[in-house]
XYZ file of C-alpha atoms in Angstrom:
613
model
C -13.628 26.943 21.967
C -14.456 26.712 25.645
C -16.779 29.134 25.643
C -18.608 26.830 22.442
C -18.304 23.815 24.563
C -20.011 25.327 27.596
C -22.756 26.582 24.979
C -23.320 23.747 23.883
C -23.288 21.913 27.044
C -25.807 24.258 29.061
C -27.877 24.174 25.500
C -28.027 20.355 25.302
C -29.270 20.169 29.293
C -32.317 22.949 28.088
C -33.272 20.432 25.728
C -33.466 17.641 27.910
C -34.933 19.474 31.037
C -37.626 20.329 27.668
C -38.252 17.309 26.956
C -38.531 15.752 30.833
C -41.112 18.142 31.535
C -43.109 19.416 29.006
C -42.844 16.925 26.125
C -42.954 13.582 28.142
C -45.330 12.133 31.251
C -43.642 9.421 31.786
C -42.088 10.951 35.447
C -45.934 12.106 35.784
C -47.062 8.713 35.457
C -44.303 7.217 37.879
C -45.368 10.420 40.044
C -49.131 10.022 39.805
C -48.822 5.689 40.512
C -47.357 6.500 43.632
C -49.942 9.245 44.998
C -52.748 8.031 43.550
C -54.560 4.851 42.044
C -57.513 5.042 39.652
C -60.026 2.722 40.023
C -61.683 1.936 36.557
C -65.650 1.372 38.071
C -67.382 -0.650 35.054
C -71.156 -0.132 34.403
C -74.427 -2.755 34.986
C -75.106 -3.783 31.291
C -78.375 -3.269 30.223
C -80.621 -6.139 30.860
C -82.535 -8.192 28.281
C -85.941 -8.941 27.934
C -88.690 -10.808 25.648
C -91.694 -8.392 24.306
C -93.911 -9.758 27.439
C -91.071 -8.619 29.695
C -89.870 -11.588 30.746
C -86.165 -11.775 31.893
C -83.922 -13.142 29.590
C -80.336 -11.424 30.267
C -78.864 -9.856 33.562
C -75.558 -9.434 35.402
C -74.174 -11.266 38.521
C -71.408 -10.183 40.075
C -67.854 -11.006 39.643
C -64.508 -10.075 40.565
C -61.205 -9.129 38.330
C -57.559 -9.726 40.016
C -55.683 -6.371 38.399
C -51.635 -6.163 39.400
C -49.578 -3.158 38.641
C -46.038 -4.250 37.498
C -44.450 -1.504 39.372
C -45.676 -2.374 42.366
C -45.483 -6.238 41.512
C -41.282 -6.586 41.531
C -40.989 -6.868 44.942
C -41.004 -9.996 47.355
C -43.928 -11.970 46.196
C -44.551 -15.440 47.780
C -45.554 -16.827 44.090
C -46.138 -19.987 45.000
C -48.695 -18.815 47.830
C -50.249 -16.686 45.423
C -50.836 -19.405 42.774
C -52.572 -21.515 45.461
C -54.498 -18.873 46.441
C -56.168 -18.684 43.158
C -56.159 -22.911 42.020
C -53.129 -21.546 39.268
C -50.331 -23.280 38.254
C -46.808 -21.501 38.708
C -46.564 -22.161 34.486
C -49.865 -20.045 34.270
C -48.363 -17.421 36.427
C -45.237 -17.421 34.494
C -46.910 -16.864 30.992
C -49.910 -14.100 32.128
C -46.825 -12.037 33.689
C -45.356 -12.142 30.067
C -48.522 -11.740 28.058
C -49.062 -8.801 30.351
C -46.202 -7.272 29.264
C -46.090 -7.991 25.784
C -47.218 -4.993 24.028
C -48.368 -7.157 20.719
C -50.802 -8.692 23.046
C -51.331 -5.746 25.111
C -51.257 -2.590 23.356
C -52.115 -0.753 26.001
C -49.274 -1.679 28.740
C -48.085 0.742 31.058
C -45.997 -0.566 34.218
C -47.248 2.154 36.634
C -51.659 1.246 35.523
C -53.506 -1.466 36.579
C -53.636 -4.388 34.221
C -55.961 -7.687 33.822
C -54.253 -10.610 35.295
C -57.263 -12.847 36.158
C -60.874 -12.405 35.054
C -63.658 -12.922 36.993
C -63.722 -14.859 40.248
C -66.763 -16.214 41.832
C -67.942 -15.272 45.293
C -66.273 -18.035 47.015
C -62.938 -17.563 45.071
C -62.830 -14.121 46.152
C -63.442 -14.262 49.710
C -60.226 -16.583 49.553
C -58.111 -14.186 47.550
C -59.072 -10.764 49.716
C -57.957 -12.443 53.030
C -54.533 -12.874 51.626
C -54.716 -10.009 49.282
C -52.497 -8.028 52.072
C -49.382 -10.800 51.587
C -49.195 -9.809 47.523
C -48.573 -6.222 47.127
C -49.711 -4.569 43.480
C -52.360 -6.686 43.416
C -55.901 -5.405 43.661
C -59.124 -6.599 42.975
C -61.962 -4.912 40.790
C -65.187 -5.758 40.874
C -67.728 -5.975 37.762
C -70.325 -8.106 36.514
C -70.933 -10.973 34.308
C -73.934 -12.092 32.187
C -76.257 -14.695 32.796
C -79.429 -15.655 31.091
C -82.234 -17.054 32.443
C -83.390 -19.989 29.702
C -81.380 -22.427 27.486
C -83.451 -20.584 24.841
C -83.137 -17.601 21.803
C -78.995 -18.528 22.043
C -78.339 -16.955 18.949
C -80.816 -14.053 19.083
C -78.691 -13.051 22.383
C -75.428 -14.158 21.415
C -73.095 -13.957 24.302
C -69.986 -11.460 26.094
C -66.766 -12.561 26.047
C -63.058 -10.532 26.296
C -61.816 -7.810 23.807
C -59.479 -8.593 21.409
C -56.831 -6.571 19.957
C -58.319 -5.107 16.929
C -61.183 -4.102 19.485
C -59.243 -2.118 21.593
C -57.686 -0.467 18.533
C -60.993 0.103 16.756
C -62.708 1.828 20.290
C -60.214 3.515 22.698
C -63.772 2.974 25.388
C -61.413 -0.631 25.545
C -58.821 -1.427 27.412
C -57.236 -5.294 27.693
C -59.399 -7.162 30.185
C -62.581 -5.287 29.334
C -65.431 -7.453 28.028
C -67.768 -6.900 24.559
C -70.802 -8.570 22.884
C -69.289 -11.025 20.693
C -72.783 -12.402 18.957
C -76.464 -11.570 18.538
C -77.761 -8.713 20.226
C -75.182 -8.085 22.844
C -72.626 -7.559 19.896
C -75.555 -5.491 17.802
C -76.269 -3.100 20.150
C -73.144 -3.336 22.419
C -72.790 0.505 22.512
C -76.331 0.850 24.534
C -75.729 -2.216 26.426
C -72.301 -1.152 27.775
C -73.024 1.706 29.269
C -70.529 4.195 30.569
C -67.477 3.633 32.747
C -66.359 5.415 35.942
C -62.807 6.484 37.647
C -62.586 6.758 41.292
C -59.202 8.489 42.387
C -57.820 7.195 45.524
C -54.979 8.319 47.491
C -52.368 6.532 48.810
C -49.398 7.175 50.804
C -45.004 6.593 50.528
C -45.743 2.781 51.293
C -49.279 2.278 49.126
C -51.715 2.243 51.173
C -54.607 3.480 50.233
C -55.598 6.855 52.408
C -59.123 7.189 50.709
C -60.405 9.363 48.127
C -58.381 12.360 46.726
C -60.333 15.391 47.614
C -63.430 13.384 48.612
C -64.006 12.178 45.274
C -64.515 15.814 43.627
C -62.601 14.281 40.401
C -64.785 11.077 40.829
C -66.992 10.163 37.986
C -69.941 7.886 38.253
C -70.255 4.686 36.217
C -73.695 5.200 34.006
C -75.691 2.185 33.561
C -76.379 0.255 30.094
C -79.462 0.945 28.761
C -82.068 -2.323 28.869
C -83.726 -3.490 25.844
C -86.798 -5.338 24.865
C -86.941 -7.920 22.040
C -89.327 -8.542 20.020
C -89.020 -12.195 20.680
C -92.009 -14.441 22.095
C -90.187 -16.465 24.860
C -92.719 -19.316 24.729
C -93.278 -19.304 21.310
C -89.109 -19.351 20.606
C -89.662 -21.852 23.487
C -91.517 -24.235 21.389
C -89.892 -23.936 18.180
C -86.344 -25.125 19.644
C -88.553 -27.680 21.176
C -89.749 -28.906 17.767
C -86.045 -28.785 15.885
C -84.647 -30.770 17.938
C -82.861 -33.871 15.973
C -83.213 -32.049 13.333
C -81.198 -29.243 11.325
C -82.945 -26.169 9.742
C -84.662 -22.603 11.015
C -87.586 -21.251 12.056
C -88.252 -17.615 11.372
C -91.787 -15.918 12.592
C -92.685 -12.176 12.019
C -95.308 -10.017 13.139
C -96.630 -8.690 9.800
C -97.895 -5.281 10.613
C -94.706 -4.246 11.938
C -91.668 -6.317 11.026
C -90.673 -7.761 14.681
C -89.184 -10.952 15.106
C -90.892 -13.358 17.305
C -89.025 -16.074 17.055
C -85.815 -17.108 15.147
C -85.250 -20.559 15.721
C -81.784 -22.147 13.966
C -81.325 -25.716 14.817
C -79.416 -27.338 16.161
C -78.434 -24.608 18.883
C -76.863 -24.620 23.052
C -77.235 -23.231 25.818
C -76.676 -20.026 26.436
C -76.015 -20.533 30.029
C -72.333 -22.732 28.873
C -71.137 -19.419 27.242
C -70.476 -17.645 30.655
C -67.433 -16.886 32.550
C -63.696 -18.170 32.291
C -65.753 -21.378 30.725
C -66.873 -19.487 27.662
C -63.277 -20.172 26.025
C -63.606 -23.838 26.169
C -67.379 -23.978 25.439
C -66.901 -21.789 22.198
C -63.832 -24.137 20.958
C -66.395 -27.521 21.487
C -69.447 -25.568 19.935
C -66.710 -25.130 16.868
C -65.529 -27.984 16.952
C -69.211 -29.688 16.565
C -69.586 -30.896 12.964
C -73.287 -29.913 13.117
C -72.303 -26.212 12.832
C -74.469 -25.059 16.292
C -72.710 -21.434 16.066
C -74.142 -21.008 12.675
C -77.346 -19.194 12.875
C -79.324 -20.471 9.739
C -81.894 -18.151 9.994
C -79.820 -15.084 8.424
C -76.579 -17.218 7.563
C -78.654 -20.350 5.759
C -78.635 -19.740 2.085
C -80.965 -22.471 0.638
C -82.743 -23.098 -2.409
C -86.305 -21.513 -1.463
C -88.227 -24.277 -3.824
C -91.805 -23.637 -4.007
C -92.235 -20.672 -1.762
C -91.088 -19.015 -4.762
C -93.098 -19.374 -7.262
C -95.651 -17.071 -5.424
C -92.919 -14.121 -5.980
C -93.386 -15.538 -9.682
C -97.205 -15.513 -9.615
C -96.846 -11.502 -8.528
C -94.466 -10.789 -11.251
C -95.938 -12.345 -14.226
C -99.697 -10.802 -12.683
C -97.642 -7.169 -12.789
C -96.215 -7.181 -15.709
C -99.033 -8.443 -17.435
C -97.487 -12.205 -18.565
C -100.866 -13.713 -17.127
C -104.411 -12.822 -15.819
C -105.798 -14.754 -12.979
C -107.533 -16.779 -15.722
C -104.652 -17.660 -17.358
C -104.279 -21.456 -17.541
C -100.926 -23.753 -18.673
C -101.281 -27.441 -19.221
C -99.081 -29.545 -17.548
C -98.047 -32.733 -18.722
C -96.772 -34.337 -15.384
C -94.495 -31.155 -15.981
C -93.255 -28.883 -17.828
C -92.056 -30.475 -21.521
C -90.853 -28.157 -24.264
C -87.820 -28.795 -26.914
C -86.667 -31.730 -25.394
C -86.475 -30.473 -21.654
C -88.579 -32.101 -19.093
C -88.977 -30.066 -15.247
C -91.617 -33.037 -13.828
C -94.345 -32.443 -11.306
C -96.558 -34.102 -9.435
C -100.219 -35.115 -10.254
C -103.226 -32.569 -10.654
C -105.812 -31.532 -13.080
C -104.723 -29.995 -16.074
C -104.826 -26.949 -17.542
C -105.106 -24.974 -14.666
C -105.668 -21.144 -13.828
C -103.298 -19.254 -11.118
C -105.129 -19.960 -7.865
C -105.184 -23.670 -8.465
C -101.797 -23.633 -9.410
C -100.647 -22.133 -6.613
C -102.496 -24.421 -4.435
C -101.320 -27.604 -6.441
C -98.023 -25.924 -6.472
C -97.599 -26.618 -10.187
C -94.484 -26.724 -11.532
C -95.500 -26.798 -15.145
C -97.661 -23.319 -14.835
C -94.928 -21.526 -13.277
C -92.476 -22.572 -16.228
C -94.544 -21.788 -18.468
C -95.146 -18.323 -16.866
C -91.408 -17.751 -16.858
C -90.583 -18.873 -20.307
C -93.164 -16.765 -22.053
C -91.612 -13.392 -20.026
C -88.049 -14.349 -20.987
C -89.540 -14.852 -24.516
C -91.810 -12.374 -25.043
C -90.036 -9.450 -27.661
C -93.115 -7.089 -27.627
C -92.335 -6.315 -23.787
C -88.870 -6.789 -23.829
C -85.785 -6.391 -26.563
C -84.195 -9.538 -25.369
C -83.538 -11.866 -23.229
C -81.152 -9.821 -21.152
C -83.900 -6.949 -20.457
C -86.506 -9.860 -19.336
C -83.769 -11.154 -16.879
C -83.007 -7.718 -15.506
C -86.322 -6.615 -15.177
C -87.366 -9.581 -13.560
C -84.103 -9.414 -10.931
C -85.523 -5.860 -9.990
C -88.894 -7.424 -9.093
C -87.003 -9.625 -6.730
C -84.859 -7.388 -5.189
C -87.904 -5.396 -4.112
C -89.530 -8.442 -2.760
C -86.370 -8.165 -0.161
C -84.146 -10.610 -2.012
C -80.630 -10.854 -3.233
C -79.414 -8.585 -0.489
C -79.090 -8.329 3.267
C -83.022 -7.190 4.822
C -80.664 -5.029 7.559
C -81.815 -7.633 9.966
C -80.269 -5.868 13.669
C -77.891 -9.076 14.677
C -74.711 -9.594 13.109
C -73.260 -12.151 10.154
C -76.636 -11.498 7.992
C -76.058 -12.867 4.362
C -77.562 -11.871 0.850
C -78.326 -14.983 -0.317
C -78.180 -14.889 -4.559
C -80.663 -13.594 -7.305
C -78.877 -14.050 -10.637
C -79.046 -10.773 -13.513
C -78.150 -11.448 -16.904
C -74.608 -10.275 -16.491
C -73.791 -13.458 -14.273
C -75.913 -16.087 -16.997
C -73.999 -13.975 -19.835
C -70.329 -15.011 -17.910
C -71.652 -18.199 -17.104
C -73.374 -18.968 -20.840
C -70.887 -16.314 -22.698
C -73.843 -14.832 -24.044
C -75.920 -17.610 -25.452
C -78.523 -18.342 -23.133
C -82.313 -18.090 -23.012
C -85.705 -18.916 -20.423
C -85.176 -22.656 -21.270
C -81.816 -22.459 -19.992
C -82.808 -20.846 -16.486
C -85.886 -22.607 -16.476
C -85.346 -23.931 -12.600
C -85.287 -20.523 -11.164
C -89.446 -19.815 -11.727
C -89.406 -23.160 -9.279
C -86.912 -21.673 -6.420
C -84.497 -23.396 -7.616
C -81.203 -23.521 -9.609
C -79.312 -20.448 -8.985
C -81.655 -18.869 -6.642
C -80.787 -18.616 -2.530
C -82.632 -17.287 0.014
C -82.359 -17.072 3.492
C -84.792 -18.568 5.996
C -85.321 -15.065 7.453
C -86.016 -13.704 4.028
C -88.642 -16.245 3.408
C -90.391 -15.566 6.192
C -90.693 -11.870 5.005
C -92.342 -12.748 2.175
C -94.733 -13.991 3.912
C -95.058 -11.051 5.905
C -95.100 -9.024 2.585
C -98.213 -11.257 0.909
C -99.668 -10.410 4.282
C -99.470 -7.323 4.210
C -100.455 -7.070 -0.080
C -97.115 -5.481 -0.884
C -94.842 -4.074 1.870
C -92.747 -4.985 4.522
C -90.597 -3.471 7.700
C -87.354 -4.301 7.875
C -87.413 -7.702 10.177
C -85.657 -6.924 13.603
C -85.386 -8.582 17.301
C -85.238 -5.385 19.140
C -88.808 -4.234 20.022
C -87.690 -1.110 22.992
C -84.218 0.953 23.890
C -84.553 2.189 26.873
C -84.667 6.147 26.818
C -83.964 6.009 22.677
C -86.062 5.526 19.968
C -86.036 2.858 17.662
C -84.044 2.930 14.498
C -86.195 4.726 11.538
C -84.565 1.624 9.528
C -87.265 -0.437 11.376
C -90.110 1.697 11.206
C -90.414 2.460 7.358
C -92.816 1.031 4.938
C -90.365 -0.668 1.809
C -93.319 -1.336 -0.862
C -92.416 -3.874 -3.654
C -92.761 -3.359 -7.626
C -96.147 -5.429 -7.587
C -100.041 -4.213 -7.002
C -102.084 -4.709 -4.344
C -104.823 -6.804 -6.552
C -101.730 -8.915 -7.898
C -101.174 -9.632 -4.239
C -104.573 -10.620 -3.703
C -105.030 -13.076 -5.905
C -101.513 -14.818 -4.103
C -103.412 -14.699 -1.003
C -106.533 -16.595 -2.367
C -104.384 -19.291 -4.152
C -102.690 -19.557 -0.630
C -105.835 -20.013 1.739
C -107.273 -22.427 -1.319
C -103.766 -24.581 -0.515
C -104.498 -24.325 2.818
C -108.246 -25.349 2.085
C -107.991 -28.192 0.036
C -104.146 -28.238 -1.555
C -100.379 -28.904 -0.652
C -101.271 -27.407 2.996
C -104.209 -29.444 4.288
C -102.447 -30.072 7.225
C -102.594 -26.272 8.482
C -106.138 -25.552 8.197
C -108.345 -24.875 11.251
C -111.754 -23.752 11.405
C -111.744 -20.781 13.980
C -109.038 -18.692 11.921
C -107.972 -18.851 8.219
C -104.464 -19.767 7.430
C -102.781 -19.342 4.567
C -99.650 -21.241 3.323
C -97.570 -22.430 0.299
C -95.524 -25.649 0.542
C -91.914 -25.697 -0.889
C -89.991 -29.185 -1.409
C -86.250 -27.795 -2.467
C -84.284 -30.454 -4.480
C -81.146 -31.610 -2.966
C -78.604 -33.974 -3.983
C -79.578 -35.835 -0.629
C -83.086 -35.742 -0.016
C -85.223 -33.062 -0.390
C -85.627 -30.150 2.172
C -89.186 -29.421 3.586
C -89.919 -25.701 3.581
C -93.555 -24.066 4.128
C -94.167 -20.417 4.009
C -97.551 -19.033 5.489
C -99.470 -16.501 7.475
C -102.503 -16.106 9.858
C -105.362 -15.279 10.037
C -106.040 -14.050 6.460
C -107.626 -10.675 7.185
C -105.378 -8.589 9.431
C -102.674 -11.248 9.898
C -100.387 -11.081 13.401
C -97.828 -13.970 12.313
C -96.188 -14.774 9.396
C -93.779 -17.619 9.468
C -91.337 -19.542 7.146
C -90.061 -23.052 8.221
C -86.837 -24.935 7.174
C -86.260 -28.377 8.009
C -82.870 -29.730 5.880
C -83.616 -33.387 4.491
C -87.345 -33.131 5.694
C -88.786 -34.177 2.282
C -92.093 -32.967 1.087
C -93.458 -29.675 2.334
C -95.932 -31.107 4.020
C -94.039 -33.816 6.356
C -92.606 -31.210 8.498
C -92.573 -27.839 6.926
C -96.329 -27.590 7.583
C -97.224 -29.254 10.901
C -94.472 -27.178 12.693
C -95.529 -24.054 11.351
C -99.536 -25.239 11.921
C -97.922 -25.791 15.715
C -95.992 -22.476 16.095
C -99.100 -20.368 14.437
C -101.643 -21.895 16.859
C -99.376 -21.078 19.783
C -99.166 -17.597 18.774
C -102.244 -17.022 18.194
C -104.055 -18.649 20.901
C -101.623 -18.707 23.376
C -100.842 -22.168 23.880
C -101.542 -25.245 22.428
C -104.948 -27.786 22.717
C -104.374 -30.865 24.506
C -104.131 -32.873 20.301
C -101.704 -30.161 19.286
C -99.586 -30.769 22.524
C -99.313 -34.574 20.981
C -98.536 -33.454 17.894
C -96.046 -31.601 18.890
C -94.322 -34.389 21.005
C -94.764 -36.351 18.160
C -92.542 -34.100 16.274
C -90.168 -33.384 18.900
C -89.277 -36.496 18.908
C -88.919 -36.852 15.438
C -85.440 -37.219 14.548
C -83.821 -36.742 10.664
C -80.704 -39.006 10.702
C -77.429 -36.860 9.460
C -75.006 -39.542 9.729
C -73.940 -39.182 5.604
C -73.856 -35.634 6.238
C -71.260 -35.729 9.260
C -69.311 -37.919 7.922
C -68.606 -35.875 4.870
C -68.423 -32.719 6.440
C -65.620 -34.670 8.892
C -64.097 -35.186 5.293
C -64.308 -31.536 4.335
C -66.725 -32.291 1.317
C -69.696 -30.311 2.928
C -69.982 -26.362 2.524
């Protein structure tokens, strides 16, 4: 029985001797945090530019107070400390616990470095490091913070703020302090922006003090830099389109037809990018959510709107394809479109008219018709379900009813209704009268500003488009393939053609007068989408005509017809593009506009009620 117990004994002191040294580290830790202290060294993140290589985005330096707990227990003049650094003893008190709350910090370890104040200026620094000597397991770190150059392109860049939980469990490249993209671009392509981080192990002796580096750095590794990237973006142009939204709520989207980059995506109203920086960005990001307006809402890819008359030249092309109508094909219209009883009104024209005119009158009564008889027509199609479908998959390849791929974050679908969502809504008794509002963008149909604007890019280009992005260069990578690829839609080139002449004759003598110029040919299409306010004004256009350079949709919520502010902006933004800048009468238009305000007041008051989406 003795013999047993000593067994047992000796037996139970292998395990634990076992488990001490081989199975745990945590006496490796304590013995490592004594000799030595690793010094996370973080990376320059790339820097961001516009596609004329102008400076958008770069870092500045800044300084991180880290403490070791360990180290931290002993005599610490708190009070000193906390007016050292403008705290509060309650502040202290509370980042001491969050520190070692593992809920909060995952990654807590009492013998590593961890965050205890974020980025100190110059000035608050110089303060800290004379005292730094009176608070031992403190340390500083140094690092860098964003800034940006113009109150411009906010949420094309988004901004950097601190990692949350789930992002240090996602990506073990995190640890609690570090810093992320948290919108736009930085968040899009954080992984080439970050870069890559470095360790430097230093020595230190019995009482701390660093000795220098163990083994002259030979275990070092260098931080790598981010990799810099150039947008696609046209500073000035992006410039003058937040310039011309102001007062005013809606998007701006332009695209360079022949290859799909973004030059400017305007969403109104917006801030400054320059208030999202530093320990300030916590309290500028509650205000900006705070603001009934919505500025965090980027309405370029998150607006879904009705896409009103834009669309029907997505209806001319489908009916031309599948053979509804020729070119020569003319619809009366009786102030409308009147059949059995329903009544979709429109404006005054000549009548009957033939597609180009149509388009340039934007006729509501053609494109009705033009619908009904493909929803009707039982020699093309066994029923009404088949037209529906067939026409959804003519849409979808005009980049509608889901995401473009678009290379920022939060991009939405928008909605293009299939006869499985009229058959729920209509349990199966439905027919071309009954989604008669769709042929005029509007009813069920949503689009996104940014997807408007590539269908003007698409007419442009008579049937394709690239996948619209902001990112023109990587530095040292190549571009995505997603962005370089030719998507072709369902529809000819001669159906497109014909688009593009009823366009340049609205342009000439139609809905978009206001857009024409005489030393390159624009062409446009107008869109006035109902509202149960007032009407928004939306144009849709290109230039020049023959080997176009910008296409560009504009949005303008409550703006009425078209033509009141849909087309002069986009006249503006196309002649700056184009030529550069603006003539002396276009640089009084555009004040003109600028300072043309849309009063929300109804709006903000509801939304304040919780009655506005």
């Amino acid at each position: 029985m003795i013999g047993g117990v000593a067994i047992a004994i000796v037996v139970i002191y292998i395990i634990r001797l076992f488990t001490l040294q081989l199975l745990s580290d945590d006496y490796k830790r304590n013995a490592d945090s004594n000799a030595f202290l690793k010094k996370i060294e973080f990376p320059s993140r790339g820097a961001i530019s516009d596609r004329h290589g102008e400076l958008l985005v770069y870092n500045q330096a800044a300084y991180d107070v880290m403490v070791i707990m360990s180290e931290a227990n002993g005599k610490l003049d708190t009070l000193e400390f906390c007016r050292t650094l403008g705290i509060t003893k309650e502040f202290f008190d509370q980042r001491m616990r969050d520190i070692k709350d593992r809920s909060k910090n995952p990654g807590y370890s009492r013998f590593t470095q961890q965050l205890f104040m974020s980025q100190l200026s110059d000035k608050e620094f110089s303060v800290f490091f004379e005292k730094m000597f009176r608070f031992p397991g403190f340390y500083v770190q140094k690092r860098s913070i964003r800034q940006y150059n113009y109150p411009y392109a906010a949420h094309v860049l988004g901004d950097v703020g601190e990692v949350s939980t789930s992002d240090i469990k996602e990506d073990d490249y995190y640890s609690p302090g570090d810093y992320a993209g948290k919108l736009g671009v930085e968040r899009y392509y954080e992984k080439q922006l970050r870069g890559q981080k470095g360790v430097q192990i230093l020595l230190r002796d019995a009482h701390g003090r660093i000795q220098g580096r163990y083994k002259n750095g030979e275990y070092d590794t260098r931080p790598i830099a981010g990799k810099d990237l150039t947008l696609s973006i046209d500073l000035k142009l992006q410039a003058l389109g937040e310039r011309l939204m102001q007062g005013k709520i809606g998007s701006i989207v332009a695209i360079e037809p022949s290859t799909g980059e973004v030059l400017c995506m305007v969403s109104s109203p917006t801030y400054d990018p320059r208030n999202m920086v530093g320990r300030q960005r916590g309290k500028g990001h509650q205000a900006l959510q705070k603001d009934v307006r919505k500025p965090l809402l980027n309405r370029s890819i998150m607006g879904q709107y009705p896409p009103g008359s834009t669309f029907k030249t997505s209806q001319a092309l489908t009916f031309l394809n599948e053979g509804i109508i020729t070119p020569q094909t003319a619809y009366s219209c009786h102030h409308g479109f009147v059949f059995r009883g329903l009544r979709v009104g429109c404006h005054g024209h000549p009548s009957p008219l033939s597609l180009v005119p149509a388009i340039s009158t934007s006729c509501n009564g053609y494109f009705c018709w033009g619908f009904y008889d493909m929803m009707s027509d039982r020699d093309r199609y066994k029923n009404v379900q088949q037209a529906m479908n067939i026409w959804r998959d003519y849409m979808v390849s005009m980049g509608f009813g889901y995401k473009l791929g678009v290379d920022l974050p939060g991009e939405k679908r928008g909605m293009i209704p299939n006869a499985e969502f009229y058959d729920r809504a209509y349990k199966n008794s439905w027919n071309g009268l009954t989604v008669i509002s769709i042929s005029i963008g509007q009813g069920e149909v949503n689009l996104t500003p940014l997807q408007i604007a590539n269908l003007g890019a698409t007419i442009a280009n008579r049937g394709y488009y690239y996948v619209p992005h902001v990112v023109r260069k990587i530095q040292g990578e190549a571009l995505d393939t997603t962005f370089t690829r030719r998507h072709y839609t369902k529809v000819s080139k001669q159906a497109y053609e014909w688009v593009v002449m009823g366009m340049r004759s609205s342009v000439l003598g139609g809905t978009c007068r206001a857009a024409n110029r005489s030393d390159y040919a624009v062409c446009g299409k107008t869109g006035t989408a109902q509202n149960r306010g007032r009407d928004h004004s939306v144009f849709m256009g290109f230039a020049p005509m023959e080997n176009p350079k910008i296409a560009i949709a504009v949005y303008v919520e409550n703006g009425g017809f078209g033509a009141q502010f849909g087309v002069p902006i986009g006249a503006l933004m196309m002649e700056q593009y184009i030529k550069g800048e603006l003539s002396k009468s276009s640089q009084i238009r555009a004040n003109y506009f600028q300072s043309r305000h849309i009063s929300y007041d109804y709006i903000y008051k509801n939304s304040a009620n919780g009655s506005r989406n």
